[in-house]
Amino acid sequence: MDNFTFYSPTYFDFGRDTENHVGNLVKQFGGTKVLLHYGGGTIRKNGLYERVTASLLEAGVSFVELSGVKPNPRSGLVYEGIDLCRKEKVDFVLAVGGGSTIDSAKAIAAGTCYDGDFLDFYWGKAKIEQALPIGTVLTIAAAGSEGSPNSVITDEKTLIKKGTKSDLLRPRFSILNPALTCSLPPYQTAAGATDIMIHVCERYFSNTEEVEITDRLCEAILKTMIHEAPRVIKEPDNYEARANIMWAGMLAHNNVCGVGRVQDWASHHIEHELSALYDVTHGAGLAVITPLWMRHVAEVNPDKLILFAVRVWDIPLCEDDPNETIRKGIEAFEQFLRDLGMPSSFEEIGAKKEDIPLMVDKLFRAKETEGNFVKLSRDDVTRIYESAVK
Amino acid sequence: MDNFTFYSPTYFDFGRDTENHVGNLVKQFGGTKVLLHYGGGTIRKNGLYERVTASLLEAGVSFVELSGVKPNPRSGLVYEGIDLCRKEKVDFVLAVGGGSTIDSAKAIAAGTCYDGDFLDFYWGKAKIEQALPIGTVLTIAAAGSEGSPNSVITDEKTLIKKGTKSDLLRPRFSILNPALTCSLPPYQTAAGATDIMIHVCERYFSNTEEVEITDRLCEAILKTMIHEAPRVIKEPDNYEARANIMWAGMLAHNNVCGVGRVQDWASHHIEHELSALYDVTHGAGLAVITPLWMRHVAEVNPDKLILFAVRVWDIPLCEDDPNETIRKGIEAFEQFLRDLGMPSSFEEIGAKKEDIPLMVDKLFRAKETEGNFVKLSRDDVTRIYESAVK
């Protein structure tokens, strides 16, 4: 196990009707004037907007609004948010939505306190030294941004999707009401579940030895998702299954199951090129890429894939032919994703074979290799993309 | 799953040599004058005292000392600590030691900011409204106090062991260097491992339904302990096994695996009467009590015991006779504890049959039943104690 630090100071308020606590929580964490940041129609339609704003007003917290966040959030809206926060002297950013809204809110929170271009943080040109405090009311279990220090934004000029990370971006509080996710369409639900599982896989597939505790935690989250995700596809209103997924989604990405080990993240980076170019739902892009990544890396680094098959998918270990065990494990995962309704090919997500060289160029613009579990070359990544063309 | 809040804001600095960061961490969290609180000889002998004080001085942090914490920490030393903190205008309490030292430090931190008797917090007569910030350098993986809001103190006048809980008692930082635990004697190591496992059991044995994620997390920690605890008994210097146990110990008690469910805690309370009366090592007392508690409650509430046997101990489910499965699961646990060198009877810990009525009286002095998984009567607890007399 490697040395590590772990810091997850977010206050989580979890359960039915917890969105009604938002005003008091903002006040408790020092907010007096809020930027209320959200996507579009949904929270207006389902009454969440009314409940959140009523709670803010009741707590004596004033607010200004910025809506219009889209999946794979863009830099343009962040600039608007920064201007608005400065003009209105906002002292707290409240995201009501999923990972895209929260990531956009984090960018605004950091950008407001910075004299330069906020994208400097995403291009690694500057370190976040200050940010407005952030709170969230989560409406999709997927990205884990409600408990993470991460934010991913697409630069509109270059269509390059880039991430940044700072403990200052960890929300002060996050409100997780599973009932708010019951109305999500099956495709979004399944893409969220996939994202959660692959947040765990990025940590699980590590060459760091002697990490039994975090291996077991990863497996616990994956097992939970295997049990719960099919249930919510069949019964979208199943509060209990939604609740288990929602807490699993936070744990999958606040790094409690990833400390003390070198993590991989190749699948995420390979997928980011897809969602930046085609605006694919991130989880759906991951459903295409990750199993193919597994097939590719299993050839050179099989051991962890065996553990994945045996412990996560209950595949009996075939001692004569461990590759058989690995194959069955990956197949079980692929079948699971298909049963959730997730795609497995470029065709299904509208990606094009002829764009592969462009995506590879973008991915490798500033690095020689991708990932850590197996260090992938341009050629490796090209082969992974190509294997998605059915 | 029940509604819950979860808040674990402690900054964990984990790994080799991390005690050398203590001065900077105290400074980072606002400390300028520290009460250095510790037990006795060990940290003086093994060089930890020198490293900690050197780090404090290097960071420009001054300190006063209070040593002499004993296992099952007593109220007397807490009063001394409170007086010292007030006299010396201490603004940060640093515990260097195990759970007893940390619990004592927490009591001092809260008591210093309170005009009344600090034991009011433990007797439920007052709520903690303010406390000095606390940091820890952990030397034993066991109590989980390094990441918990809990503190347990024995009132010296009544020999009653009582707990209190407040988010204000959560350490600002905890330094976890597994190498510091390598010199622990096997008995202390085993008692710590037992305590960790039973912190998980107290949460696992719940009647709250639909808690797959926290069930799986509990099982992950238990599985880790089953793998790692025997290793450190055989190889005390095994850093990697120590590291896995140390992180498991924090996770077992910061409540990440216990949220959203009614927890039990009967074993702990039944054991507290033992350690208050005989000064038994808490983990050793639990090793005696918990398997007997399991046998007792299995008669009325078997289902979770079946899960415990199957998922934690890999006992095949005997569908014709589930009691057989339960029995084998508990026996596996008992054998595991014996192999670690833990006691299983009153005789081995110096407890006396004739004191059972006194312990039962003390336990039930202010309640009608004990525990939640099965609500135990005085008679139930008497039978559990009696079954420990071999």
mmCIF file of C-alpha atoms in Angstrom, chain B residues 114-387:
data_model
loop_
_atom_site.group_PDB
_atom_site.id
_atom_site.type_symbol
_atom_site.label_atom_id
_atom_site.label_comp_id
_atom_site.label_asym_id
_atom_site.label_seq_id
_atom_site.Cartn_x
_atom_site.Cartn_y
_atom_site.Cartn_z
ATOM 1 C CA TYR B 114 -17.414 23.892 29.307
ATOM 2 C CA ASP B 115 -18.097 25.487 32.666
ATOM 3 C CA GLY B 116 -19.701 22.433 34.249
ATOM 4 C CA ASP B 117 -18.394 18.915 34.908
ATOM 5 C CA PHE B 118 -17.245 17.334 31.624
ATOM 6 C CA LEU B 119 -18.927 14.089 32.685
ATOM 7 C CA ASP B 120 -22.252 15.839 32.049
ATOM 8 C CA PHE B 121 -21.619 15.075 28.354
ATOM 9 C CA TYR B 122 -21.182 11.387 29.130
ATOM 10 C CA TRP B 123 -24.198 11.153 31.412
ATOM 11 C CA GLY B 124 -26.381 12.850 28.805
ATOM 12 C CA LYS B 125 -26.920 15.905 30.993
ATOM 13 C CA ALA B 126 -25.392 18.384 28.538
ATOM 14 C CA LYS B 127 -24.636 18.634 24.834
ATOM 15 C CA ILE B 128 -21.177 19.509 23.553
ATOM 16 C CA GLU B 129 -21.429 23.010 22.062
ATOM 17 C CA GLN B 130 -17.732 23.744 21.723
ATOM 18 C CA ALA B 131 -14.436 21.872 21.880
ATOM 19 C CA LEU B 132 -10.789 22.596 21.250
ATOM 20 C CA PRO B 133 -9.650 21.159 17.905
ATOM 21 C CA ILE B 134 -8.119 17.705 18.160
ATOM 22 C CA GLY B 135 -5.407 15.918 16.181
ATOM 23 C CA THR B 136 -4.105 12.387 16.584
ATOM 24 C CA VAL B 137 -1.032 10.289 15.902
ATOM 25 C CA LEU B 138 -2.401 6.762 16.071
ATOM 26 C CA THR B 139 -0.317 3.928 17.515
ATOM 27 C CA ILE B 140 -2.882 1.094 17.726
ATOM 28 C CA ALA B 141 -5.409 -0.036 15.126
ATOM 29 C CA ALA B 142 -8.474 -0.796 17.189
ATOM 30 C CA ALA B 143 -10.893 1.770 18.549
ATOM 31 C CA GLY B 144 -11.416 3.832 15.404
ATOM 32 C CA SER B 145 -11.492 6.950 17.568
ATOM 33 C CA GLU B 146 -9.102 8.587 15.069
ATOM 34 C CA GLY B 147 -12.001 9.024 12.666
ATOM 35 C CA SER B 148 -15.044 8.869 14.910
ATOM 36 C CA PRO B 149 -17.119 11.414 16.831
ATOM 37 C CA ASN B 150 -17.119 9.114 19.873
ATOM 38 C CA SER B 151 -15.363 9.080 23.224
ATOM 39 C CA VAL B 152 -15.704 6.605 26.088
ATOM 40 C CA ILE B 153 -14.540 7.434 29.618
ATOM 41 C CA THR B 154 -14.766 5.553 32.910
ATOM 42 C CA ASP B 155 -16.145 7.650 35.757
ATOM 43 C CA GLU B 156 -13.690 6.907 38.551
ATOM 44 C CA LYS B 157 -16.232 7.441 41.306
ATOM 45 C CA THR B 158 -18.783 4.940 40.047
ATOM 46 C CA LEU B 159 -16.549 2.777 37.806
ATOM 47 C CA ILE B 160 -19.195 3.264 35.141
ATOM 48 C CA LYS B 161 -17.960 3.456 31.557
ATOM 49 C CA LYS B 162 -19.953 5.921 29.487
ATOM 50 C CA GLY B 163 -19.765 7.227 25.935
ATOM 51 C CA THR B 164 -20.560 10.507 24.270
ATOM 52 C CA LYS B 165 -20.663 11.622 20.655
ATOM 53 C CA SER B 166 -20.357 14.905 18.814
ATOM 54 C CA ASP B 167 -19.106 16.013 15.423
ATOM 55 C CA LEU B 168 -17.013 18.508 17.383
ATOM 56 C CA LEU B 169 -15.012 15.536 18.705
ATOM 57 C CA ARG B 170 -13.996 14.375 15.245
ATOM 58 C CA PRO B 171 -10.255 14.929 14.885
ATOM 59 C CA ARG B 172 -9.227 17.674 12.453
ATOM 60 C CA PHE B 173 -6.435 15.400 11.329
ATOM 61 C CA SER B 174 -5.251 11.901 12.099
ATOM 62 C CA ILE B 175 -1.823 10.574 11.268
ATOM 63 C CA LEU B 176 -1.848 6.838 10.596
ATOM 64 C CA ASN B 177 1.570 5.254 10.217
ATOM 65 C CA PRO B 178 1.142 1.471 10.214
ATOM 66 C CA ALA B 179 4.838 0.998 11.065
ATOM 67 C CA LEU B 180 4.110 2.441 14.522
ATOM 68 C CA THR B 181 1.893 -0.566 15.236
ATOM 69 C CA CYS B 182 4.502 -3.204 14.331
ATOM 70 C CA SER B 183 5.945 -3.273 17.851
ATOM 71 C CA LEU B 184 2.602 -3.988 19.536
ATOM 72 C CA PRO B 185 2.476 -7.248 21.506
ATOM 73 C CA PRO B 186 0.383 -10.002 19.885
ATOM 74 C CA TYR B 187 -2.349 -9.788 22.540
ATOM 75 C CA GLN B 188 -2.900 -6.056 21.953
ATOM 76 C CA THR B 189 -2.780 -6.597 18.203
ATOM 77 C CA ALA B 190 -5.386 -9.339 18.406
ATOM 78 C CA ALA B 191 -7.608 -7.373 20.776
ATOM 79 C CA GLY B 192 -7.459 -4.427 18.380
ATOM 80 C CA ALA B 193 -8.391 -6.617 15.429
ATOM 81 C CA THR B 194 -11.311 -8.015 17.415
ATOM 82 C CA ASP B 195 -12.517 -4.536 18.312
ATOM 83 C CA ILE B 196 -12.391 -3.520 14.645
ATOM 84 C CA MET B 197 -14.402 -6.554 13.552
ATOM 85 C CA ILE B 198 -17.014 -6.030 16.223
ATOM 86 C CA HIS B 199 -17.410 -2.357 15.361
ATOM 87 C CA VAL B 200 -18.523 -3.696 12.010
ATOM 88 C CA CYS B 201 -20.746 -6.410 13.508
ATOM 89 C CA GLU B 202 -22.584 -3.860 15.654
ATOM 90 C CA ARG B 203 -23.609 -2.160 12.409
ATOM 91 C CA TYR B 204 -24.091 -5.301 10.319
ATOM 92 C CA PHE B 205 -26.615 -6.886 12.649
ATOM 93 C CA SER B 206 -29.569 -4.681 11.854
ATOM 94 C CA ASN B 207 -33.191 -5.245 10.998
ATOM 95 C CA THR B 208 -33.240 -2.339 8.568
ATOM 96 C CA GLU B 209 -33.999 -3.787 5.175
ATOM 97 C CA GLU B 210 -32.581 -2.911 1.755
ATOM 98 C CA VAL B 211 -29.129 -1.879 2.896
ATOM 99 C CA GLU B 212 -27.109 -3.801 0.320
ATOM 100 C CA ILE B 213 -24.372 -1.173 -0.011
ATOM 101 C CA THR B 214 -23.604 -0.948 3.706
ATOM 102 C CA ASP B 215 -23.963 -4.732 4.149
ATOM 103 C CA ARG B 216 -21.391 -5.217 1.404
ATOM 104 C CA LEU B 217 -19.054 -2.625 2.921
ATOM 105 C CA CYS B 218 -19.308 -4.357 6.304
ATOM 106 C CA GLU B 219 -18.474 -7.671 4.674
ATOM 107 C CA ALA B 220 -15.541 -6.071 2.830
ATOM 108 C CA ILE B 221 -14.010 -4.889 6.100
ATOM 109 C CA LEU B 222 -14.633 -8.230 7.834
ATOM 110 C CA LYS B 223 -13.122 -10.171 4.911
ATOM 111 C CA THR B 224 -10.078 -7.917 5.037
ATOM 112 C CA MET B 225 -9.644 -8.561 8.737
ATOM 113 C CA ILE B 226 -10.025 -12.312 8.240
ATOM 114 C CA HIS B 227 -7.213 -12.122 5.711
ATOM 115 C CA GLU B 228 -4.896 -9.709 7.509
ATOM 116 C CA ALA B 229 -5.265 -10.321 11.257
ATOM 117 C CA PRO B 230 -3.728 -13.818 11.278
ATOM 118 C CA ARG B 231 -0.860 -12.493 9.156
ATOM 119 C CA VAL B 232 0.169 -9.871 11.723
ATOM 120 C CA ILE B 233 -0.012 -12.384 14.534
ATOM 121 C CA LYS B 234 2.429 -14.582 12.617
ATOM 122 C CA GLU B 235 4.507 -11.704 11.232
ATOM 123 C CA PRO B 236 4.258 -8.695 13.563
ATOM 124 C CA ASP B 237 6.542 -6.638 11.302
ATOM 125 C CA ASN B 238 4.428 -7.123 8.201
ATOM 126 C CA TYR B 239 3.894 -3.475 7.253
ATOM 127 C CA GLU B 240 1.408 -4.270 4.497
ATOM 128 C CA ALA B 241 -0.875 -6.327 6.709
ATOM 129 C CA ARG B 242 -0.603 -3.653 9.421
ATOM 130 C CA ALA B 243 -1.529 -1.016 6.837
ATOM 131 C CA ASN B 244 -4.642 -2.853 5.670
ATOM 132 C CA ILE B 245 -5.755 -3.359 9.262
ATOM 133 C CA MET B 246 -5.133 0.276 10.137
ATOM 134 C CA TRP B 247 -7.283 1.659 7.316
ATOM 135 C CA ALA B 248 -9.934 -1.000 7.978
ATOM 136 C CA GLY B 249 -9.983 0.072 11.618
ATOM 137 C CA MET B 250 -10.785 3.661 10.706
ATOM 138 C CA LEU B 251 -13.479 2.625 8.224
ATOM 139 C CA ALA B 252 -15.020 0.250 10.751
ATOM 140 C CA HIS B 253 -15.937 3.141 13.002
ATOM 141 C CA ASN B 254 -16.255 6.396 11.058
ATOM 142 C CA ASN B 255 -19.748 5.064 10.270
ATOM 143 C CA VAL B 256 -19.370 4.877 6.490
ATOM 144 C CA CYS B 257 -20.539 1.255 6.742
ATOM 145 C CA GLY B 258 -23.255 1.981 9.288
ATOM 146 C CA VAL B 259 -25.337 4.786 7.849
ATOM 147 C CA GLY B 260 -29.021 4.409 7.001
ATOM 148 C CA ARG B 261 -29.666 1.516 9.376
ATOM 149 C CA VAL B 262 -30.551 0.896 13.004
ATOM 150 C CA GLN B 263 -27.398 -0.387 14.700
ATOM 151 C CA ASP B 264 -27.129 -2.786 17.613
ATOM 152 C CA TRP B 265 -24.286 -2.084 20.114
ATOM 153 C CA ALA B 266 -25.455 -4.624 22.715
ATOM 154 C CA SER B 267 -22.103 -6.450 22.658
ATOM 155 C CA HIS B 268 -20.225 -3.226 23.335
ATOM 156 C CA HIS B 269 -22.466 -2.237 26.212
ATOM 157 C CA ILE B 270 -22.393 -5.706 27.728
ATOM 158 C CA GLU B 271 -18.609 -5.680 27.428
ATOM 159 C CA HIS B 272 -18.228 -2.183 28.898
ATOM 160 C CA GLU B 273 -19.432 -3.540 32.228
ATOM 161 C CA LEU B 274 -16.638 -6.108 32.118
ATOM 162 C CA SER B 275 -13.865 -3.666 31.289
ATOM 163 C CA ALA B 276 -15.128 -1.112 33.810
ATOM 164 C CA LEU B 277 -15.105 -3.700 36.589
ATOM 165 C CA TYR B 278 -12.002 -5.746 35.776
ATOM 166 C CA ASP B 279 -10.023 -3.396 33.530
ATOM 167 C CA VAL B 280 -10.127 -6.039 30.812
ATOM 168 C CA THR B 281 -8.754 -5.063 27.391
ATOM 169 C CA HIS B 282 -11.895 -4.011 25.536
ATOM 170 C CA GLY B 283 -11.248 -6.187 22.454
ATOM 171 C CA ALA B 284 -10.614 -9.232 24.627
ATOM 172 C CA GLY B 285 -13.870 -8.653 26.465
ATOM 173 C CA LEU B 286 -15.656 -8.397 23.128
ATOM 174 C CA ALA B 287 -14.074 -11.666 21.975
ATOM 175 C CA VAL B 288 -15.769 -13.324 24.954
ATOM 176 C CA ILE B 289 -19.141 -11.616 24.649
ATOM 177 C CA THR B 290 -19.939 -11.205 20.940
ATOM 178 C CA PRO B 291 -20.005 -14.851 19.780
ATOM 179 C CA LEU B 292 -22.199 -15.655 22.782
ATOM 180 C CA TRP B 293 -24.450 -12.738 21.908
ATOM 181 C CA MET B 294 -24.665 -14.190 18.368
ATOM 182 C CA ARG B 295 -25.672 -17.613 19.650
ATOM 183 C CA HIS B 296 -28.299 -16.007 21.846
ATOM 184 C CA VAL B 297 -29.916 -13.745 19.243
ATOM 185 C CA ALA B 298 -29.764 -16.328 16.446
ATOM 186 C CA GLU B 299 -32.623 -18.150 18.133
ATOM 187 C CA VAL B 300 -35.044 -15.290 17.503
ATOM 188 C CA ASN B 301 -33.544 -13.454 14.539
ATOM 189 C CA PRO B 302 -31.663 -15.901 12.331
ATOM 190 C CA ASP B 303 -31.608 -14.358 8.828
ATOM 191 C CA LYS B 304 -28.709 -11.958 9.182
ATOM 192 C CA LEU B 305 -26.700 -14.648 10.935
ATOM 193 C CA ILE B 306 -27.126 -16.798 7.826
ATOM 194 C CA LEU B 307 -25.794 -13.974 5.658
ATOM 195 C CA PHE B 308 -22.884 -13.543 8.080
ATOM 196 C CA ALA B 309 -22.024 -17.242 7.767
ATOM 197 C CA VAL B 310 -22.360 -17.414 3.996
ATOM 198 C CA ARG B 311 -20.898 -14.136 2.853
ATOM 199 C CA VAL B 312 -18.299 -13.470 5.527
ATOM 200 C CA TRP B 313 -17.163 -17.002 6.435
ATOM 201 C CA ASP B 314 -17.891 -18.742 3.114
ATOM 202 C CA ILE B 315 -20.031 -21.383 4.806
ATOM 203 C CA PRO B 316 -22.174 -23.125 2.169
ATOM 204 C CA LEU B 317 -25.871 -22.481 2.741
ATOM 205 C CA CYS B 318 -27.537 -25.593 4.124
ATOM 206 C CA GLU B 319 -31.094 -25.060 2.877
ATOM 207 C CA ASP B 320 -32.533 -27.966 4.819
ATOM 208 C CA ASP B 321 -31.128 -26.712 8.085
ATOM 209 C CA PRO B 322 -30.215 -23.009 8.134
ATOM 210 C CA ASN B 323 -29.355 -23.328 11.830
ATOM 211 C CA GLU B 324 -26.492 -25.564 10.779
ATOM 212 C CA THR B 325 -25.203 -22.737 8.568
ATOM 213 C CA ILE B 326 -25.516 -20.251 11.417
ATOM 214 C CA ARG B 327 -23.781 -22.570 13.849
ATOM 215 C CA LYS B 328 -20.882 -23.104 11.469
ATOM 216 C CA GLY B 329 -20.571 -19.360 10.880
ATOM 217 C CA ILE B 330 -20.371 -18.569 14.586
ATOM 218 C CA GLU B 331 -17.980 -21.458 15.157
ATOM 219 C CA ALA B 332 -15.738 -20.166 12.370
ATOM 220 C CA PHE B 333 -15.702 -16.770 14.067
ATOM 221 C CA GLU B 334 -14.954 -18.318 17.469
ATOM 222 C CA GLN B 335 -12.154 -20.426 16.056
ATOM 223 C CA PHE B 336 -10.750 -17.371 14.291
ATOM 224 C CA LEU B 337 -10.676 -15.412 17.562
ATOM 225 C CA ARG B 338 -9.092 -18.328 19.423
ATOM 226 C CA ASP B 339 -6.421 -18.609 16.739
ATOM 227 C CA LEU B 340 -5.642 -14.937 17.254
ATOM 228 C CA GLY B 341 -5.092 -15.721 20.925
ATOM 229 C CA MET B 342 -8.267 -14.122 22.209
ATOM 230 C CA PRO B 343 -10.138 -15.441 25.277
ATOM 231 C CA SER B 344 -13.589 -16.998 25.148
ATOM 232 C CA SER B 345 -14.571 -17.252 28.819
ATOM 233 C CA PHE B 346 -14.905 -15.294 32.042
ATOM 234 C CA GLU B 347 -12.095 -17.351 33.571
ATOM 235 C CA GLU B 348 -9.582 -16.205 30.970
ATOM 236 C CA ILE B 349 -10.261 -12.515 31.635
ATOM 237 C CA GLY B 350 -10.563 -12.763 35.395
ATOM 238 C CA ALA B 351 -14.291 -12.062 35.490
ATOM 239 C CA LYS B 352 -16.417 -13.642 38.195
ATOM 240 C CA LYS B 353 -19.777 -15.330 38.003
ATOM 241 C CA GLU B 354 -20.880 -13.730 41.255
ATOM 242 C CA ASP B 355 -20.512 -10.229 39.759
ATOM 243 C CA ILE B 356 -23.067 -10.923 37.019
ATOM 244 C CA PRO B 357 -26.026 -9.429 38.947
ATOM 245 C CA LEU B 358 -23.999 -6.273 39.640
ATOM 246 C CA MET B 359 -23.038 -5.892 35.974
ATOM 247 C CA VAL B 360 -26.621 -6.464 34.882
ATOM 248 C CA ASP B 361 -27.809 -3.874 37.402
ATOM 249 C CA LYS B 362 -25.306 -1.342 36.137
ATOM 250 C CA LEU B 363 -26.166 -2.044 32.502
ATOM 251 C CA PHE B 364 -29.895 -1.638 33.070
ATOM 252 C CA ARG B 365 -29.701 1.251 35.512
ATOM 253 C CA ALA B 366 -31.356 3.587 33.001
ATOM 254 C CA LYS B 367 -32.958 1.399 30.369
ATOM 255 C CA GLU B 368 -35.445 -1.424 30.002
ATOM 256 C CA THR B 369 -33.820 -3.284 27.104
ATOM 257 C CA GLU B 370 -30.377 -3.534 25.550
ATOM 258 C CA GLY B 371 -29.536 -3.555 21.820
ATOM 259 C CA ASN B 372 -31.727 -3.285 18.742
ATOM 260 C CA PHE B 373 -31.197 -6.326 16.533
ATOM 261 C CA VAL B 374 -32.869 -8.251 19.327
ATOM 262 C CA LYS B 375 -34.064 -6.221 22.278
ATOM 263 C CA LEU B 376 -32.468 -7.989 25.233
ATOM 264 C CA SER B 377 -33.991 -8.110 28.691
ATOM 265 C CA ARG B 378 -32.070 -8.333 31.983
ATOM 266 C CA ASP B 379 -32.676 -12.026 31.788
ATOM 267 C CA ASP B 380 -31.211 -12.290 28.272
ATOM 268 C CA VAL B 381 -28.062 -10.423 29.293
ATOM 269 C CA THR B 382 -27.741 -12.541 32.433
ATOM 270 C CA ARG B 383 -27.866 -15.657 30.261
ATOM 271 C CA ILE B 384 -25.212 -14.246 27.912
ATOM 272 C CA TYR B 385 -22.880 -13.466 30.829
ATOM 273 C CA GLU B 386 -23.569 -16.887 32.344
ATOM 274 C CA SER B 387 -22.786 -18.682 29.124
#
